mmCIF file of C-alpha atoms in Angstrom:
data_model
loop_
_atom_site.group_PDB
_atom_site.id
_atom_site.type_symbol
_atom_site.label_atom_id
_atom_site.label_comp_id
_atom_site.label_asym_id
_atom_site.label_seq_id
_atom_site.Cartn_x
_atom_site.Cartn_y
_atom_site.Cartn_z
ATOM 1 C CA UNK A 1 -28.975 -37.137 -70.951
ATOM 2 C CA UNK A 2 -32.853 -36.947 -69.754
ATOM 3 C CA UNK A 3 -33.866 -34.531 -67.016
ATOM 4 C CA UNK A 4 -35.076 -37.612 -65.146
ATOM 5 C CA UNK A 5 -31.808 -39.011 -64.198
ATOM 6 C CA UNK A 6 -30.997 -35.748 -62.497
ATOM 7 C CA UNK A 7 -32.987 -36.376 -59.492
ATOM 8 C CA UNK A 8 -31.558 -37.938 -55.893
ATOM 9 C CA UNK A 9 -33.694 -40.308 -55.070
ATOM 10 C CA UNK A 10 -35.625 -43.382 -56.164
ATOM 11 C CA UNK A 11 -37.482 -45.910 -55.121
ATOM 12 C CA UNK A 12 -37.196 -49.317 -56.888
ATOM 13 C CA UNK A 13 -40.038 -51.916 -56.971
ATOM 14 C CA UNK A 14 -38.572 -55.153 -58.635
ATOM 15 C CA UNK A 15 -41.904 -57.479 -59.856
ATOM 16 C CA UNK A 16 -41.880 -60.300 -58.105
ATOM 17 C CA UNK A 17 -43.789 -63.911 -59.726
ATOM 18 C CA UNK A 18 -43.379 -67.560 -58.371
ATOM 19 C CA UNK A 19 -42.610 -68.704 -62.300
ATOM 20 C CA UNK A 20 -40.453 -65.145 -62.784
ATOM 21 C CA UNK A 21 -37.385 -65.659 -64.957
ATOM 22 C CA UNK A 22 -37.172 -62.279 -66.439
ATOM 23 C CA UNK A 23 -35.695 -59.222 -64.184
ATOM 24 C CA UNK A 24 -38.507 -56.667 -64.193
ATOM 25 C CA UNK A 25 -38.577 -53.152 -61.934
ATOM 26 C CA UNK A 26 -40.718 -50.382 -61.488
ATOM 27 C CA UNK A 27 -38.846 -47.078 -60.722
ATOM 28 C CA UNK A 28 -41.062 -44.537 -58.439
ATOM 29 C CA UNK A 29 -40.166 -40.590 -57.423
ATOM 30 C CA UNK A 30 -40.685 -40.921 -53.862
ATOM 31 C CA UNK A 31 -42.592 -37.121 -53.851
ATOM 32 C CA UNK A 32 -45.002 -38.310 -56.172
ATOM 33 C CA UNK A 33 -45.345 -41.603 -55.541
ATOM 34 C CA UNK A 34 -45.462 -42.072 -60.050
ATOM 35 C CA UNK A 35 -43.449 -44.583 -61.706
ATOM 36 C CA UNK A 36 -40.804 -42.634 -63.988
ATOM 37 C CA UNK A 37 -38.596 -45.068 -64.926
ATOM 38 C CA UNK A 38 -39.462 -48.780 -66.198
ATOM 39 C CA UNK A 39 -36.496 -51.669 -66.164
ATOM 40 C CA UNK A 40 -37.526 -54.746 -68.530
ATOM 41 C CA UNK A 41 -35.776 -57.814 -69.536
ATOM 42 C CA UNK A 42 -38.122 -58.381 -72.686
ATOM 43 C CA UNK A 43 -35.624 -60.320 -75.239
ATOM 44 C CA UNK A 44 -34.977 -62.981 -72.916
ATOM 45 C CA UNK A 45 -34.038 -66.627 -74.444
ATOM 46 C CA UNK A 46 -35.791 -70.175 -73.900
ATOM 47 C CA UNK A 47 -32.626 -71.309 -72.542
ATOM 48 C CA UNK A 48 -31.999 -68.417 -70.537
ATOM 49 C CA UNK A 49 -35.220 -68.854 -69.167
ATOM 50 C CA UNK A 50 -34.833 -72.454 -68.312
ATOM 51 C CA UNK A 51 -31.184 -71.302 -66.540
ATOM 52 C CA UNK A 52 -33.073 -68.608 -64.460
ATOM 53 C CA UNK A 53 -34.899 -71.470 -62.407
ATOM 54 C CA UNK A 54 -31.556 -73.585 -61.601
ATOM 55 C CA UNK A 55 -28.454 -72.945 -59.290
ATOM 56 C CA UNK A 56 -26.937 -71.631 -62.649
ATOM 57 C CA UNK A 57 -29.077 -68.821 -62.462
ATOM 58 C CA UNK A 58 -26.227 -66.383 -61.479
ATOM 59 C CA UNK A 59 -24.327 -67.374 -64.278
ATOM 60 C CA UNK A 60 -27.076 -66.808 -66.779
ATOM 61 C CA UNK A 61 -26.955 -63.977 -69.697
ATOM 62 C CA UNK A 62 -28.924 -60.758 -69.210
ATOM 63 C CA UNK A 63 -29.837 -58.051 -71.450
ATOM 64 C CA UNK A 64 -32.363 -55.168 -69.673
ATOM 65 C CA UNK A 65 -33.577 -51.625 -70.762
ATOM 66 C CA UNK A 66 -34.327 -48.654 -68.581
ATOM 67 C CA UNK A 67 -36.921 -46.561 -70.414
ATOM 68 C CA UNK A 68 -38.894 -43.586 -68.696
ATOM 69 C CA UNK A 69 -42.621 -44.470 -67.896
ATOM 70 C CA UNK A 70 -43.560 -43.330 -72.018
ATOM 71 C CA UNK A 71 -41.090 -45.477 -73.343
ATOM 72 C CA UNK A 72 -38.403 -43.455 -74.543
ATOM 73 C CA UNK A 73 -35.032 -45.305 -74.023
ATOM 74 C CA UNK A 74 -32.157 -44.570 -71.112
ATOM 75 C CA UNK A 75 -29.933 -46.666 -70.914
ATOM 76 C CA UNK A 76 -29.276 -50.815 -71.772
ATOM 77 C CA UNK A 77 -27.477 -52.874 -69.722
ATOM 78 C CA UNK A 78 -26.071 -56.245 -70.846
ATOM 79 C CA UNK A 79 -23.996 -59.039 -69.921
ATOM 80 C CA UNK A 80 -22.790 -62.453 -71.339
ATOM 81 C CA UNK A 81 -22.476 -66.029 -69.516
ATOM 82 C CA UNK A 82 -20.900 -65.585 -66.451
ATOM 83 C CA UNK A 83 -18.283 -68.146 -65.885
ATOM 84 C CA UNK A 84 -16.141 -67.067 -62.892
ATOM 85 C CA UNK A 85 -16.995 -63.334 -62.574
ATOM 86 C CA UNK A 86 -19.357 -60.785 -64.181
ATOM 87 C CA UNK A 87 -18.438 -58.443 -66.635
ATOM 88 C CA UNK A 88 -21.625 -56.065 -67.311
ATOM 89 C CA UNK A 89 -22.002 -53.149 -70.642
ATOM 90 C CA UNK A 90 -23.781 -50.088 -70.180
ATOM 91 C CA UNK A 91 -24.974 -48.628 -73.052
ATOM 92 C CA UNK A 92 -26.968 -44.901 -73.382
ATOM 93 C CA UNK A 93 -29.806 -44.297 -75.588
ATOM 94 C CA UNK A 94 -27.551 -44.512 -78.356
ATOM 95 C CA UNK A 95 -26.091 -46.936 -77.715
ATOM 96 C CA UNK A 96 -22.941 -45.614 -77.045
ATOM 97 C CA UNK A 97 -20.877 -47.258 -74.732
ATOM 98 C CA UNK A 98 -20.743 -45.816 -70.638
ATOM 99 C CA UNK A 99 -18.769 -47.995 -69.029
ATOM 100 C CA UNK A 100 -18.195 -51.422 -67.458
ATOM 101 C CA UNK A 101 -18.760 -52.912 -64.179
ATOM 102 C CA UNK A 102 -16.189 -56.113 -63.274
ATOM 103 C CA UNK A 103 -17.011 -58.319 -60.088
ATOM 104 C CA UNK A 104 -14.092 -58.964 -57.650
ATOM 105 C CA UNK A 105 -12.774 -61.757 -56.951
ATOM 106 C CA UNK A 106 -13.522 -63.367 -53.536
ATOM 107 C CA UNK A 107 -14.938 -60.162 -51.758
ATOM 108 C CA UNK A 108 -16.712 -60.577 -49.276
ATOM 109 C CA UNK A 109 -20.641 -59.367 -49.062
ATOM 110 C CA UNK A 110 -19.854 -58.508 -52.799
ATOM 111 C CA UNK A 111 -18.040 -55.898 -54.785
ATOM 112 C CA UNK A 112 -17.437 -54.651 -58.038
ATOM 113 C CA UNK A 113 -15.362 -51.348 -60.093
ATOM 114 C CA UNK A 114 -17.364 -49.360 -62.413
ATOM 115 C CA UNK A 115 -14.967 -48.073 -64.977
ATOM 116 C CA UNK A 116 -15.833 -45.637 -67.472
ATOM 117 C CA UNK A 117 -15.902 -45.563 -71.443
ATOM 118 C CA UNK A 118 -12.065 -45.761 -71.390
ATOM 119 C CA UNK A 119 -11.549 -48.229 -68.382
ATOM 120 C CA UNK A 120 -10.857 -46.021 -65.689
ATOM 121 C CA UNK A 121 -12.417 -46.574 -62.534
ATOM 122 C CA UNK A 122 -15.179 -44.299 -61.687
ATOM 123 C CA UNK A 123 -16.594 -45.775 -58.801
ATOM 124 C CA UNK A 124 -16.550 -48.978 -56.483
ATOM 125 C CA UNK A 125 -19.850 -50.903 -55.352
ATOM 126 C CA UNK A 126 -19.667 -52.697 -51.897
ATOM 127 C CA UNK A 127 -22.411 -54.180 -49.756
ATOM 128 C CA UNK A 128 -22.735 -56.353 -47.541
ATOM 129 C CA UNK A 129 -23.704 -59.677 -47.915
ATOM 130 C CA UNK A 130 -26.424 -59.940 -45.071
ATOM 131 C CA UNK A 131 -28.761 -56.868 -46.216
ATOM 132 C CA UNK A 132 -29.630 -54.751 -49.104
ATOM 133 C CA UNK A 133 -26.910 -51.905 -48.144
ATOM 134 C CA UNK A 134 -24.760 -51.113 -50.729
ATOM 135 C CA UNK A 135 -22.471 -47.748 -50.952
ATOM 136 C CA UNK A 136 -21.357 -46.209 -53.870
ATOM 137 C CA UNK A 137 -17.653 -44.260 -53.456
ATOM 138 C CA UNK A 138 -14.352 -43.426 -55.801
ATOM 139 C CA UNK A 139 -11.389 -42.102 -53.720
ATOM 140 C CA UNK A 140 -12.626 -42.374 -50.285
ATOM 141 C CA UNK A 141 -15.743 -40.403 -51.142
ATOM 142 C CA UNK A 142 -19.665 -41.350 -51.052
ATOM 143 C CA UNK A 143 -21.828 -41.031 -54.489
ATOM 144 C CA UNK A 144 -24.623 -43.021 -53.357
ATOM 145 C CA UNK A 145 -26.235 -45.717 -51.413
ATOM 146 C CA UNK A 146 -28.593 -48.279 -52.048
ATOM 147 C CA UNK A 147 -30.630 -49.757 -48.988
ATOM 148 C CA UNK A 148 -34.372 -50.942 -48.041
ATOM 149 C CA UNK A 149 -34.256 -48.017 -45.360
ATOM 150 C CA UNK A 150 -35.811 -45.489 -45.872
ATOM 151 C CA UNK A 151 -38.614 -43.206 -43.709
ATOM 152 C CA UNK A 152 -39.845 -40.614 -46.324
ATOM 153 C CA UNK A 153 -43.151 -40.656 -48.622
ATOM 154 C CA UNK A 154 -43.458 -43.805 -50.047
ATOM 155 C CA UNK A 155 -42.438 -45.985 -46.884
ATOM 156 C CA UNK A 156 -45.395 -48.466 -47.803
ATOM 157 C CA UNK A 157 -43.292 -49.806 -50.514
ATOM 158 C CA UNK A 158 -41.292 -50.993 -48.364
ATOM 159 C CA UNK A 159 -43.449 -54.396 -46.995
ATOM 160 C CA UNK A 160 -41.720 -56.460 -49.478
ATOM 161 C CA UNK A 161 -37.848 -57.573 -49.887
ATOM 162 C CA UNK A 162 -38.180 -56.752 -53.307
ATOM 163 C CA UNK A 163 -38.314 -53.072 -52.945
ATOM 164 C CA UNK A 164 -35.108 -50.431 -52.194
ATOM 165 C CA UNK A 165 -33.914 -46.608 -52.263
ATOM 166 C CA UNK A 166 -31.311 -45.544 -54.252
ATOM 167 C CA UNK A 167 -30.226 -42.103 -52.892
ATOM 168 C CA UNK A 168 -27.597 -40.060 -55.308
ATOM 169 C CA UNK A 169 -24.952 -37.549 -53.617
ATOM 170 C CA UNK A 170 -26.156 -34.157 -54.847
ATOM 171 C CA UNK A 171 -22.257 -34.114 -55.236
ATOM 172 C CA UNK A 172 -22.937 -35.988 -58.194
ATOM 173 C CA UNK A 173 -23.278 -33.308 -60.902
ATOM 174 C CA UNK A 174 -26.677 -33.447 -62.670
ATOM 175 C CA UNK A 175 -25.743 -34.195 -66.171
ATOM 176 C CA UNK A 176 -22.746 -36.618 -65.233
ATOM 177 C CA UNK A 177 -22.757 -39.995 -67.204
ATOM 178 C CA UNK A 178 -21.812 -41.551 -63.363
ATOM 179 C CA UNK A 179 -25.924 -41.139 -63.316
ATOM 180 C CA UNK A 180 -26.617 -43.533 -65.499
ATOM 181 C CA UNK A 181 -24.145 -45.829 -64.579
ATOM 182 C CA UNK A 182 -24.830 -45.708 -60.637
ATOM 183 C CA UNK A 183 -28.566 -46.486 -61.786
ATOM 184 C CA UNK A 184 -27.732 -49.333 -64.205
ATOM 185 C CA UNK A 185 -25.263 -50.873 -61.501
ATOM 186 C CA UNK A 186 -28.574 -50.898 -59.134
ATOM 187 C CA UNK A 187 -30.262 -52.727 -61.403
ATOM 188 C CA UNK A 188 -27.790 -55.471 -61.546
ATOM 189 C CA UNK A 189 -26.849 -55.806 -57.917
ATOM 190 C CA UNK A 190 -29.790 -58.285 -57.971
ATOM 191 C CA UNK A 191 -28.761 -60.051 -61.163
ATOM 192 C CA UNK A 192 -24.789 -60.059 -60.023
ATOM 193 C CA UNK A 193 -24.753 -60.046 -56.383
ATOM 194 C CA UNK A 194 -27.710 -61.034 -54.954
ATOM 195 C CA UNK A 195 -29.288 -64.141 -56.600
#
């Protein structure tokens, strides 16, 4: 696993377009202020496309990379149509499978497991509904939290809706595949939850 996915804390910058259909972020170490992570939807179909400006937009496909700012792959993230409930594949640089994440039924403010390789729950994802504050926990303990507050270097980014911290327990070990996943579920609370 890189280095880069060790770290605590990011800042997330999603590009934002009137005519946007693709799901495009910027990820920022909030010491340096330097991107070090890119997420791109670049293989994204004409239909797809069409589907992203509808009320279907939830429902449409998605297939995004996370590289590091030079390009070298992290991890892929990719989902199907989404008829009733999400079911989301995260892949490593390999392409090696690192889990699932499966929406809940009915929760409110929005809530899904991340299971690992073999299907066994890792974590849970809950927010709430209202606000961009999501926790991260797996048996009544916190792994991270996602939320647009946040009062260190790098506040500025904060001016726009589009833009969030994602803070990692240093419980959390360092080279723990639960990294990548946390990060890739991030990525998708937007594309799952949110739209």
């Amino acid at each position: 696993m890189n280095p880069i996915l060790s770290q605590n804390l990011f800042l997330v910058k999603e590009h934002i377009g009137m005519f946007k259909a693709a799901n495009n972020y910027d990820i920022y170490d909030p010491e340096t202020n330097q991107i070090i992570m890119n997420c791109r939807e670049n293989n994204l179909g004409f239909f797809t496309k069409i589907f992203r400006f509808t009320d279907y937009k939830r429902a449409t496909p998605f297939d995004i990379e996370i590289t590091t700012a030079s390009g070298e792959k992290l991890i892929s993230v990719k989902r199907g149509v989404a008829i009733f409930r999400s079911t989301v594949k995260v892949f490593d640089e390999k392409d090696r499978l690192l889990g699932t994440f499966k929406q809940k039924f009915f929760s409110i403010g929005g809530k899904f497991d991340i299971l690992d390789k073999n299907e066994r729950p890792a974590a849970t994802l809950q927010g709430k509904w209202t606000g961009w504050d999501f926790k991260f926990s797996h048996e009544n303990k916190q792994l991270a939290q996602v939320s647009k507050k946040w009062a260190g270097l790098g506040k500025e980014f904060f001016t726009s809706a589009d833009n969030y911290v994602l803070k990692i327990e240093e419980t959390v070990p360092s080279d723990s595949p639960l990294r990548q996943l946390i990060l890739a579920a991030v990525m998708c609370i937007d594309m799952v939850l949110k739209e």
